[in-house]
XYZ file of C-alpha atoms in Angstrom:
471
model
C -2.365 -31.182 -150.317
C -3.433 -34.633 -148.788
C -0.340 -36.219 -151.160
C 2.075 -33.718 -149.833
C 0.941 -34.485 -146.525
C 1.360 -37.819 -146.853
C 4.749 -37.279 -148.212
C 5.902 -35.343 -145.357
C 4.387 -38.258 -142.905
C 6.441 -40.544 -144.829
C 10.039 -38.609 -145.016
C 9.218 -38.064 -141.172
C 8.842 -41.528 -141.000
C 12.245 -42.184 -141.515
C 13.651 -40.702 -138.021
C 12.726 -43.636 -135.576
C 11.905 -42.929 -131.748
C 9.595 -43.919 -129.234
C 6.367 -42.123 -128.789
C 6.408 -42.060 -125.300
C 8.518 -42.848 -122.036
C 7.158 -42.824 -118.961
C 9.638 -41.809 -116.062
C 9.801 -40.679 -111.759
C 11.157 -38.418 -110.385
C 15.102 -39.088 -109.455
C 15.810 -41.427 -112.304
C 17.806 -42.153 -115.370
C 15.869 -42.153 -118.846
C 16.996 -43.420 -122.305
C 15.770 -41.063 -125.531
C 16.452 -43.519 -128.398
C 17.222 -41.999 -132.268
C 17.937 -43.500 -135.401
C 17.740 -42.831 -139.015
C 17.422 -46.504 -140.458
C 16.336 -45.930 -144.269
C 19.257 -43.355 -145.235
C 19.667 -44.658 -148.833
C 21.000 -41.418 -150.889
C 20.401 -39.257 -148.341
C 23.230 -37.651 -146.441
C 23.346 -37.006 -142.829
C 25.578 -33.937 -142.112
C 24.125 -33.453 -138.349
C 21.651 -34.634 -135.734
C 20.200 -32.254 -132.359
C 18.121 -33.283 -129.824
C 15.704 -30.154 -128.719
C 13.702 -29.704 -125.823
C 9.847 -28.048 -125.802
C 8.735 -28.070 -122.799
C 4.269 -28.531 -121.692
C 3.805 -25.550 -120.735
C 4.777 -23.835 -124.138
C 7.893 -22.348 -123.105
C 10.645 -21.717 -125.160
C 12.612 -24.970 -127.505
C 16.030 -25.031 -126.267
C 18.526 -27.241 -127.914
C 19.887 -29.520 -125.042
C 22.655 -31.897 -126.969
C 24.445 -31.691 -130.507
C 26.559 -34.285 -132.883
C 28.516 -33.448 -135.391
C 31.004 -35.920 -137.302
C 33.596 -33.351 -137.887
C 33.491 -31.334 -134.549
C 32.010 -34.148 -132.027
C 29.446 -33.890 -129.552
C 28.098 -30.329 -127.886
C 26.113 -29.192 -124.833
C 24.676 -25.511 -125.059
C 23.211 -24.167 -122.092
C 19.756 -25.623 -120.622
C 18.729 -26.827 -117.400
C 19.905 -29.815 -118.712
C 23.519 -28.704 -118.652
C 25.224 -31.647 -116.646
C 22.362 -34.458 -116.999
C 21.942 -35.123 -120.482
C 24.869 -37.384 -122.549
C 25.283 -38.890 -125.833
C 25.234 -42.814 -125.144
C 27.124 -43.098 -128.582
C 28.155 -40.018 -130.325
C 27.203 -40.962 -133.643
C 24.950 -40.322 -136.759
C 23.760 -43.971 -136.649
C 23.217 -43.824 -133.145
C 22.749 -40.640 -131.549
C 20.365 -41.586 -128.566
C 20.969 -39.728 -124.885
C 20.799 -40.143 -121.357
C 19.176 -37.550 -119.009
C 20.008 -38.131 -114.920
C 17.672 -37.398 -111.992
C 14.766 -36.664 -113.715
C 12.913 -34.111 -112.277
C 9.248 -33.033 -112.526
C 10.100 -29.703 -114.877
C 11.390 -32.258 -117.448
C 8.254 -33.386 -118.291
C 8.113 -32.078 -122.239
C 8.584 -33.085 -126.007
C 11.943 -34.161 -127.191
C 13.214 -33.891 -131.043
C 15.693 -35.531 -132.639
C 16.251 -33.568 -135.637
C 19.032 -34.981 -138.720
C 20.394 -32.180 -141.239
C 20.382 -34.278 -144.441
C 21.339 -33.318 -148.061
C 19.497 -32.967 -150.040
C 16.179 -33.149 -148.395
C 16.625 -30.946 -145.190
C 16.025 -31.405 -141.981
C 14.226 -34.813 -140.780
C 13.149 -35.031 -137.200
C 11.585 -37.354 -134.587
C 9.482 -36.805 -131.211
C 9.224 -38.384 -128.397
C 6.811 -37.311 -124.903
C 8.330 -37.402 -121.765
C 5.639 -38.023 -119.117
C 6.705 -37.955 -115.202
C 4.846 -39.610 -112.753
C 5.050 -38.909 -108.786
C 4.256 -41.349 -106.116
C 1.802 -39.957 -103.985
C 2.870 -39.892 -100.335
C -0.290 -39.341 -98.162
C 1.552 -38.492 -94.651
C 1.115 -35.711 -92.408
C 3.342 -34.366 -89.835
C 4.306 -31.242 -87.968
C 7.396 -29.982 -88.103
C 8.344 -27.980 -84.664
C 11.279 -25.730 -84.487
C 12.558 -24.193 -81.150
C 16.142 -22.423 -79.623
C 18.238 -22.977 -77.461
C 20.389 -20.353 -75.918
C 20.999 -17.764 -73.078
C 19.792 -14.880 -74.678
C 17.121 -12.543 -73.914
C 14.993 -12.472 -76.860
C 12.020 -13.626 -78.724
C 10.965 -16.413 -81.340
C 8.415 -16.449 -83.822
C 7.702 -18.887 -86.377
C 6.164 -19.517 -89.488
C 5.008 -22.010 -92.114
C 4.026 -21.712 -95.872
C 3.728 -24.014 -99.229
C 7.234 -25.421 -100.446
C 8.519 -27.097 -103.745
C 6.977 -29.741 -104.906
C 3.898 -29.960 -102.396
C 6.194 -29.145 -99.432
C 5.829 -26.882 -96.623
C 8.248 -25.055 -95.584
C 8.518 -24.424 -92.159
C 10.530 -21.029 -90.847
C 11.600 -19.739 -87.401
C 13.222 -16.475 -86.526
C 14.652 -15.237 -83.224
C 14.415 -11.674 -82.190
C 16.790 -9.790 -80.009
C 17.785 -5.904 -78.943
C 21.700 -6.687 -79.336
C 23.905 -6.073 -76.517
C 28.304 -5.725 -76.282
C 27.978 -8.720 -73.934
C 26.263 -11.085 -75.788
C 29.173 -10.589 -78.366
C 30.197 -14.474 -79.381
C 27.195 -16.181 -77.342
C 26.504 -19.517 -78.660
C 21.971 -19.565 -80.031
C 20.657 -23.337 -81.285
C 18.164 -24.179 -83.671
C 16.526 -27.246 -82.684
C 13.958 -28.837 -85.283
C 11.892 -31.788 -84.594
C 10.045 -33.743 -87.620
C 8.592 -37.127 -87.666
C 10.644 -38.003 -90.437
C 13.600 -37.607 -88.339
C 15.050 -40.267 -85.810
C 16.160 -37.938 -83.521
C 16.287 -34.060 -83.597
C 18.027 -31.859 -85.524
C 20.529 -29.293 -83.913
C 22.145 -26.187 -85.834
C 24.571 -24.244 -83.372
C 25.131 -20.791 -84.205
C 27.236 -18.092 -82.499
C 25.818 -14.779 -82.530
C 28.493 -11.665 -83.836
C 27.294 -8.135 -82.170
C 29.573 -5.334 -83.587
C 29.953 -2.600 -80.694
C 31.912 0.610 -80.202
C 34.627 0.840 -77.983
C 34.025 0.393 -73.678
C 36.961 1.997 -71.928
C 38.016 0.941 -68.323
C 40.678 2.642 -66.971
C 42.371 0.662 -63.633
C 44.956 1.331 -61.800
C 44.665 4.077 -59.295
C 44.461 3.543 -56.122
C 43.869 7.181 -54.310
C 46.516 7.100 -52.552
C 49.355 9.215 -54.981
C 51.346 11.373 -52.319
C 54.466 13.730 -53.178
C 57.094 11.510 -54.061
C 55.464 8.387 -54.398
C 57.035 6.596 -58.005
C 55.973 3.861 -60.612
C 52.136 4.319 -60.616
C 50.598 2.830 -63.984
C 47.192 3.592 -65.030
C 46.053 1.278 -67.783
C 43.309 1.520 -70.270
C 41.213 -1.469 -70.607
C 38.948 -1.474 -73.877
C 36.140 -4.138 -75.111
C 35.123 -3.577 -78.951
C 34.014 -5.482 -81.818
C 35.731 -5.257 -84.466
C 38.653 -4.710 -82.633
C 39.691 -1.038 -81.591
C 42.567 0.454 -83.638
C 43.569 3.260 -81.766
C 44.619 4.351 -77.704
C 44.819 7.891 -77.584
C 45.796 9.316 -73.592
C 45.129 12.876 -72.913
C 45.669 15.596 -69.856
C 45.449 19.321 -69.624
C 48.853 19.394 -69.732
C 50.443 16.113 -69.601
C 53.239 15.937 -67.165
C 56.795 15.870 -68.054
C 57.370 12.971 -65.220
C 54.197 10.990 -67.147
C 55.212 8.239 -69.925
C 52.500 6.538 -72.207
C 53.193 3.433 -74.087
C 49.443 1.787 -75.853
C 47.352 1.681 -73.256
C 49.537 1.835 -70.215
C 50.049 5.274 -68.497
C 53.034 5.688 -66.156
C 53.656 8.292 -63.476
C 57.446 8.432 -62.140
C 57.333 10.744 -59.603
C 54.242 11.787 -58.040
C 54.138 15.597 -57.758
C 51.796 18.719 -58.162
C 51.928 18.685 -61.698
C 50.235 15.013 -61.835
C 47.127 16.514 -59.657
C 45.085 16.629 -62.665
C 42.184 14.701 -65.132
C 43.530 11.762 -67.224
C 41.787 10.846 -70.205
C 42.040 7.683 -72.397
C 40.021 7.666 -76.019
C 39.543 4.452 -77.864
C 38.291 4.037 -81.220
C 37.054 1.802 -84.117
C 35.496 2.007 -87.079
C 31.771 2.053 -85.206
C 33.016 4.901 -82.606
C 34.802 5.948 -79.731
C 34.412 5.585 -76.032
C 36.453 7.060 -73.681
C 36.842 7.003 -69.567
C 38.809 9.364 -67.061
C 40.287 9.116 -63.967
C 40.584 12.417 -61.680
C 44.055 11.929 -59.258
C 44.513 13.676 -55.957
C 48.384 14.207 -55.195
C 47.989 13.948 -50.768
C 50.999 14.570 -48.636
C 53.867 11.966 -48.196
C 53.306 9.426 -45.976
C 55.131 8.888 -42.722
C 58.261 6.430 -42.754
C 57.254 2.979 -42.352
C 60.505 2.538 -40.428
C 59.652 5.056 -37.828
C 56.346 3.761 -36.955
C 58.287 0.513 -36.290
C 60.657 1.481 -33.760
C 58.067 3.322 -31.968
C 55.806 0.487 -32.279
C 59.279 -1.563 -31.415
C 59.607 1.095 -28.158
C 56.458 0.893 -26.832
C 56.357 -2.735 -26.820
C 59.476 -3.048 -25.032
C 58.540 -0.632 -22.391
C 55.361 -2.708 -21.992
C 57.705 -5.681 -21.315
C 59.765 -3.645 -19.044
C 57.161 -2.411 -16.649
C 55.464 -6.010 -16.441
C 59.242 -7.473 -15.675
C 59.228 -4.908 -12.543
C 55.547 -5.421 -11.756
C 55.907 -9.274 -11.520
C 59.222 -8.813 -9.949
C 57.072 -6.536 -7.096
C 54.258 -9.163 -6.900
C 56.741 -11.786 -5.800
C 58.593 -9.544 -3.157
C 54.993 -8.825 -1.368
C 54.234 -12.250 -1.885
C 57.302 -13.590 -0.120
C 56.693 -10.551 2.543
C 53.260 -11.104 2.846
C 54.196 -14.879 3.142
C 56.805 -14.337 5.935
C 54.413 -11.972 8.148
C 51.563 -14.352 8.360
C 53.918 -17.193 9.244
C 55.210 -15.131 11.945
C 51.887 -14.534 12.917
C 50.885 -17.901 12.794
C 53.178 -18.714 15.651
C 51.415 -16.652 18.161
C 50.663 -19.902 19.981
C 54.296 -20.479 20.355
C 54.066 -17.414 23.233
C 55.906 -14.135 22.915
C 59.864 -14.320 22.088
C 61.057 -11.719 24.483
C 63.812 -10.723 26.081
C 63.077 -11.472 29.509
C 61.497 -15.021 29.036
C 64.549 -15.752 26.907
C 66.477 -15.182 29.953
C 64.219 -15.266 33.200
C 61.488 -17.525 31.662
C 59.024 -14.978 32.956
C 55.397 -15.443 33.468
C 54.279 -12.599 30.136
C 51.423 -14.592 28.278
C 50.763 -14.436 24.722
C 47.061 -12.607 23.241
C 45.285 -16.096 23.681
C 46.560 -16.380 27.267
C 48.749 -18.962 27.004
C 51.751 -18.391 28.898
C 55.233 -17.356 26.850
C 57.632 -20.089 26.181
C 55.802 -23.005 29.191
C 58.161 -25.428 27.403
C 61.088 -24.443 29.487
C 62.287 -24.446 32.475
C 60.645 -21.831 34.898
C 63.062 -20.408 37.650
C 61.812 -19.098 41.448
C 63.260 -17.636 44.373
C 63.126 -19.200 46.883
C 63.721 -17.568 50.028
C 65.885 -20.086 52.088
C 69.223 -20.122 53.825
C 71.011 -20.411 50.780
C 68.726 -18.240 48.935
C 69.205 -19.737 45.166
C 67.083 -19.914 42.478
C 65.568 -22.951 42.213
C 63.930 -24.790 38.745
C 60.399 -25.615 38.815
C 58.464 -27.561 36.490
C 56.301 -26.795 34.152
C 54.074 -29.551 33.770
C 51.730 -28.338 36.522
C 48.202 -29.190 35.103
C 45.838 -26.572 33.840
C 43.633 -24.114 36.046
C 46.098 -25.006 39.196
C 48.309 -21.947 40.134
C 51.872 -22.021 40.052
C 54.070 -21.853 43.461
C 53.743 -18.307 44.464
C 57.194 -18.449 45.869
C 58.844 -15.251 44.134
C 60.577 -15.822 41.071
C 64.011 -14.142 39.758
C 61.652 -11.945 37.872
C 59.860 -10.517 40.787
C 63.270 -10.118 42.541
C 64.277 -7.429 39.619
C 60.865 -5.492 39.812
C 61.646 -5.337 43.335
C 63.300 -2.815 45.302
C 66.046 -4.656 46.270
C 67.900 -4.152 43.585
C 71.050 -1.969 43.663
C 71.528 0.781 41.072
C 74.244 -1.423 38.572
C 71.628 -4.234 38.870
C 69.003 -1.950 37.863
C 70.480 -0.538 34.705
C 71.041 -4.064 33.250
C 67.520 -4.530 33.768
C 66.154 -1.174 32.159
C 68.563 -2.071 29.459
C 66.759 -5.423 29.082
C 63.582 -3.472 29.264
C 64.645 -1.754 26.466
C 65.381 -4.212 24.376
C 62.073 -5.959 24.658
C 60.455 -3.207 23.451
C 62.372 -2.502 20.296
C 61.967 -6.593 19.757
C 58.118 -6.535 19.944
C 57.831 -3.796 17.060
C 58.934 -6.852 14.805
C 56.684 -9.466 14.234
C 57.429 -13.095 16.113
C 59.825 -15.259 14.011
C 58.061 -18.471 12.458
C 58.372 -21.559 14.454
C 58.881 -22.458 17.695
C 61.915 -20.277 18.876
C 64.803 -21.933 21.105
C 64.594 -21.942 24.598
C 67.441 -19.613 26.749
C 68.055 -21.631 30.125
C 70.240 -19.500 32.701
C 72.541 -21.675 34.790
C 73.969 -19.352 37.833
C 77.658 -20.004 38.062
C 77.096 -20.375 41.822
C 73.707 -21.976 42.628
C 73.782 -20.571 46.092
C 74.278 -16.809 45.071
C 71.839 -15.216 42.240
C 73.689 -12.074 42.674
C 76.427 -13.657 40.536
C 74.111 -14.343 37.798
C 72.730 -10.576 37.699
C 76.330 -9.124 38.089
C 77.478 -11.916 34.774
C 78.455 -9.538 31.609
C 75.661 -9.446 29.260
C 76.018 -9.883 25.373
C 73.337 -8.002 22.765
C 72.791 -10.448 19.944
C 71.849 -9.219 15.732
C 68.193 -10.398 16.424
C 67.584 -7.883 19.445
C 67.933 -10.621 22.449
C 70.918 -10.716 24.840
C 72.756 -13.331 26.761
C 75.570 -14.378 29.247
C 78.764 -15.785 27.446
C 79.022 -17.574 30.467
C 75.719 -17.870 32.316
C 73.386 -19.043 28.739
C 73.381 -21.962 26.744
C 70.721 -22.848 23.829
């Protein structure tokens, strides 16, 4: 037993490897194989199997074969491991980013004729750098939502920890396509980490129907109601409905028109949407109201009144200025009063009448007396006798009218005159000082002749002698 032992030791002798090879994490190892002492022996094939430490199952990870070349079955090697030189002589592999699982026995096994199989193994040991740090990881979101955020931490891969967050929310149509960050901060990290997302809500139809106006009176034409619809996915139907629709009512998608307004269109419109999540719907209830009154009328009435307006203040400003002007004359008539009173009889006799402040009528003139002398002639006196003296009581041509002495022809001219005055003072006194009437007697020696001269009535009410009065 001990002999055939030793045999065996020896014939597995002749498959040369290393014992051991010592590797990190991440790298790239070598696997050396060769079968140096071949002599009459023939190689037909060489494998290189994998038996893992913790007594899982052998899996064969890379094959050679002269005739058929080199083959890869299915490990979680698959994509790492490579012949360096696909050969019997040679038939050592690669493996790439070694990773801790790795860790294992690995055979290189020949097929040989006629002795059998002959095989090789060498242990792969991985060491890991320890990395004594500690940090915490912090997650946190960003975003207008209403919601909540929890988070969470637990052992990862390869003496990790894993850190998780979630956020929370009771979904709403509006938040559809609202942007929600993730933003994690490590001390690994030079600055933090952001992960925009954009939240998707799925929703059933909201239906909005605009348009109307209340005011859709008998005749009225071209309303449009539309139905306005939010939905996620998108909605794939419009569906409008009445209880009857009205002939005069076209619908095209979502738009509703109304041609003519009449009874018929005084009803409930309906407008369904759906999707695949639902259907909303929204109505709108119209009231047909009498027509309207023509625009056009209210603006020539509007256009009438206004002109009228114009009209009546045109005549009112056209009164103002006539009383104005009136108004204006009177009170510079009046405000001549000082001037003395503008009769008849001082226009012609200069008589001795005063004005209401006492002044005495028209003292610029001349003032005439009769003097009773041979010649008996009316003689001018002046008028620049000073204040608070009294005039020459010698009778004046006025006293000799009031007198008796006066035949009957005489006396009519004079009741005439008297007449006159009075219709003159009903008017008020013309502005101004008013022009002076001096009699000159055709014979200064007979008065008579002046009283018998033919008298002339004038437009303003005042009378004088074509031959007797001058101004």
């Amino acid at each position: 037993m001990k002999e055939r032992n030793g045999r065996l030791r020896a014939a597995s002798q002749r498959v040369k490897v290393q014992p051991e090879v010592v590797s990190y994490p991440g790298e790239t190892i070598t696997l050396r194989c060769t079968f140096p002492d071949q002599g009459e022996i023939q190689l037909t094939q060489v494998s290189w199997i994998w038996e893992p430490t913790n007594e899982g199952e052998r899996d064969n990870i890379a094959v050679y074969h002269p005739q058929f070349g080199a083959s890869y079955p299915a490990s979680p090697f698959t994509g790492r491991v490579d012949f360096t030189t696909p050969s019997l002589d040679n038939p050592s592999i690669t493996i790439k980013d070694v990773k801790m699982t790795d860790e294992g026995n690995y055979i290189c096994e020949y097929a040989t004729y006629p002795s059998g199989n002959e095989q090789g193994t060498t242990a792969l040991v991985i060491l890991a750098k320890p990395k004594n740090t500690a940090s915490i990881v912090s997650v946190s979101w960003v975003t207008a939502l209403t919601g909540n955020a929890t988070t969470a931490s637990g052992p990862g891969e390869d003496s990790t920890v894993t850190v998780s967050s979630e956020y929370r929310m009771v979904p709403r149509p509006r938040d559809n396509g609202k942007d929600l960050t993730c933003i994690v901060n490590q001390r690994a990290q030079e600055k933090a980490q952001s992960i925009p997302l954009k939240l998707v809500i799925e929703y059933p139809p909201q239906v909005n129907i605009i348009g109307y106006d209340n005011n859709w009176y008998v005749g009225r034409t071209n309303v449009v109601l539309t139905c306005e619809a939010t939905a996620n996915p998108v909605a794939d139907s419009v569906v409008w409905k009445a209880g009857p629709m009205p002939d005069t009512v076209q619908v095209k998608n979502k738009v509703l028109t109304v041609l003519k307004v009449d009874d018929r269109v005084n009803t409930t419109f309906v407008c369904e949407v759906k999707n695949r999540l639902g259907v909303g719907k929204d109505q709108v209830t119209a009231v047909v109201r009498e027509p309207s009154k023509d625009p056009s009328n209210v603006g020539v009435v509007a256009g009438a009144i206004i002109g009228s307006l114009l009209a009546l203040l045109l005549v009112a400003a056209l009164i103002a200025v006539l009383v104005t002007r009136s108004r204006r004359q009177q009170q510079g008539y009046r405000g001549n009063a000082n001037q003395g009173a503008y009769d008849i009889k001082t226009r012609i006799f200069g008589g001795k009448k005063t004005s209401k402040n006492g002044a005495g009528g028209n003292n610029n003139g001349p003032i005439y007396t009769y003097r009773e002398s041979d010649s008996e002639t009316l003689t001018e006196k002046s008028n620049n006798a000073p204040r608070g003296e009294p005039l020459n009581t010698t009778p004046t041509a006025h006293d000799i009218l009031l007198s008796n002495d006066l035949d009957e022809s005489e006396r009519r001219k004079f009741d005439e005159l008297e007449a006159a005055e009075e219709e003159d003072e009903g008017y008020d006194h013309f502005a101004g000082a008013a022009p002076i009437l001096q009699i000159r007697p055709h014979d200064p020696h007979d008065p008579a002749a002046y009283l018998d001269d033919d008298m002339e009535s004038q437009r303003d009410g005042s009378v004088i002698s074509r031959t007797a009065v001058y101004v």
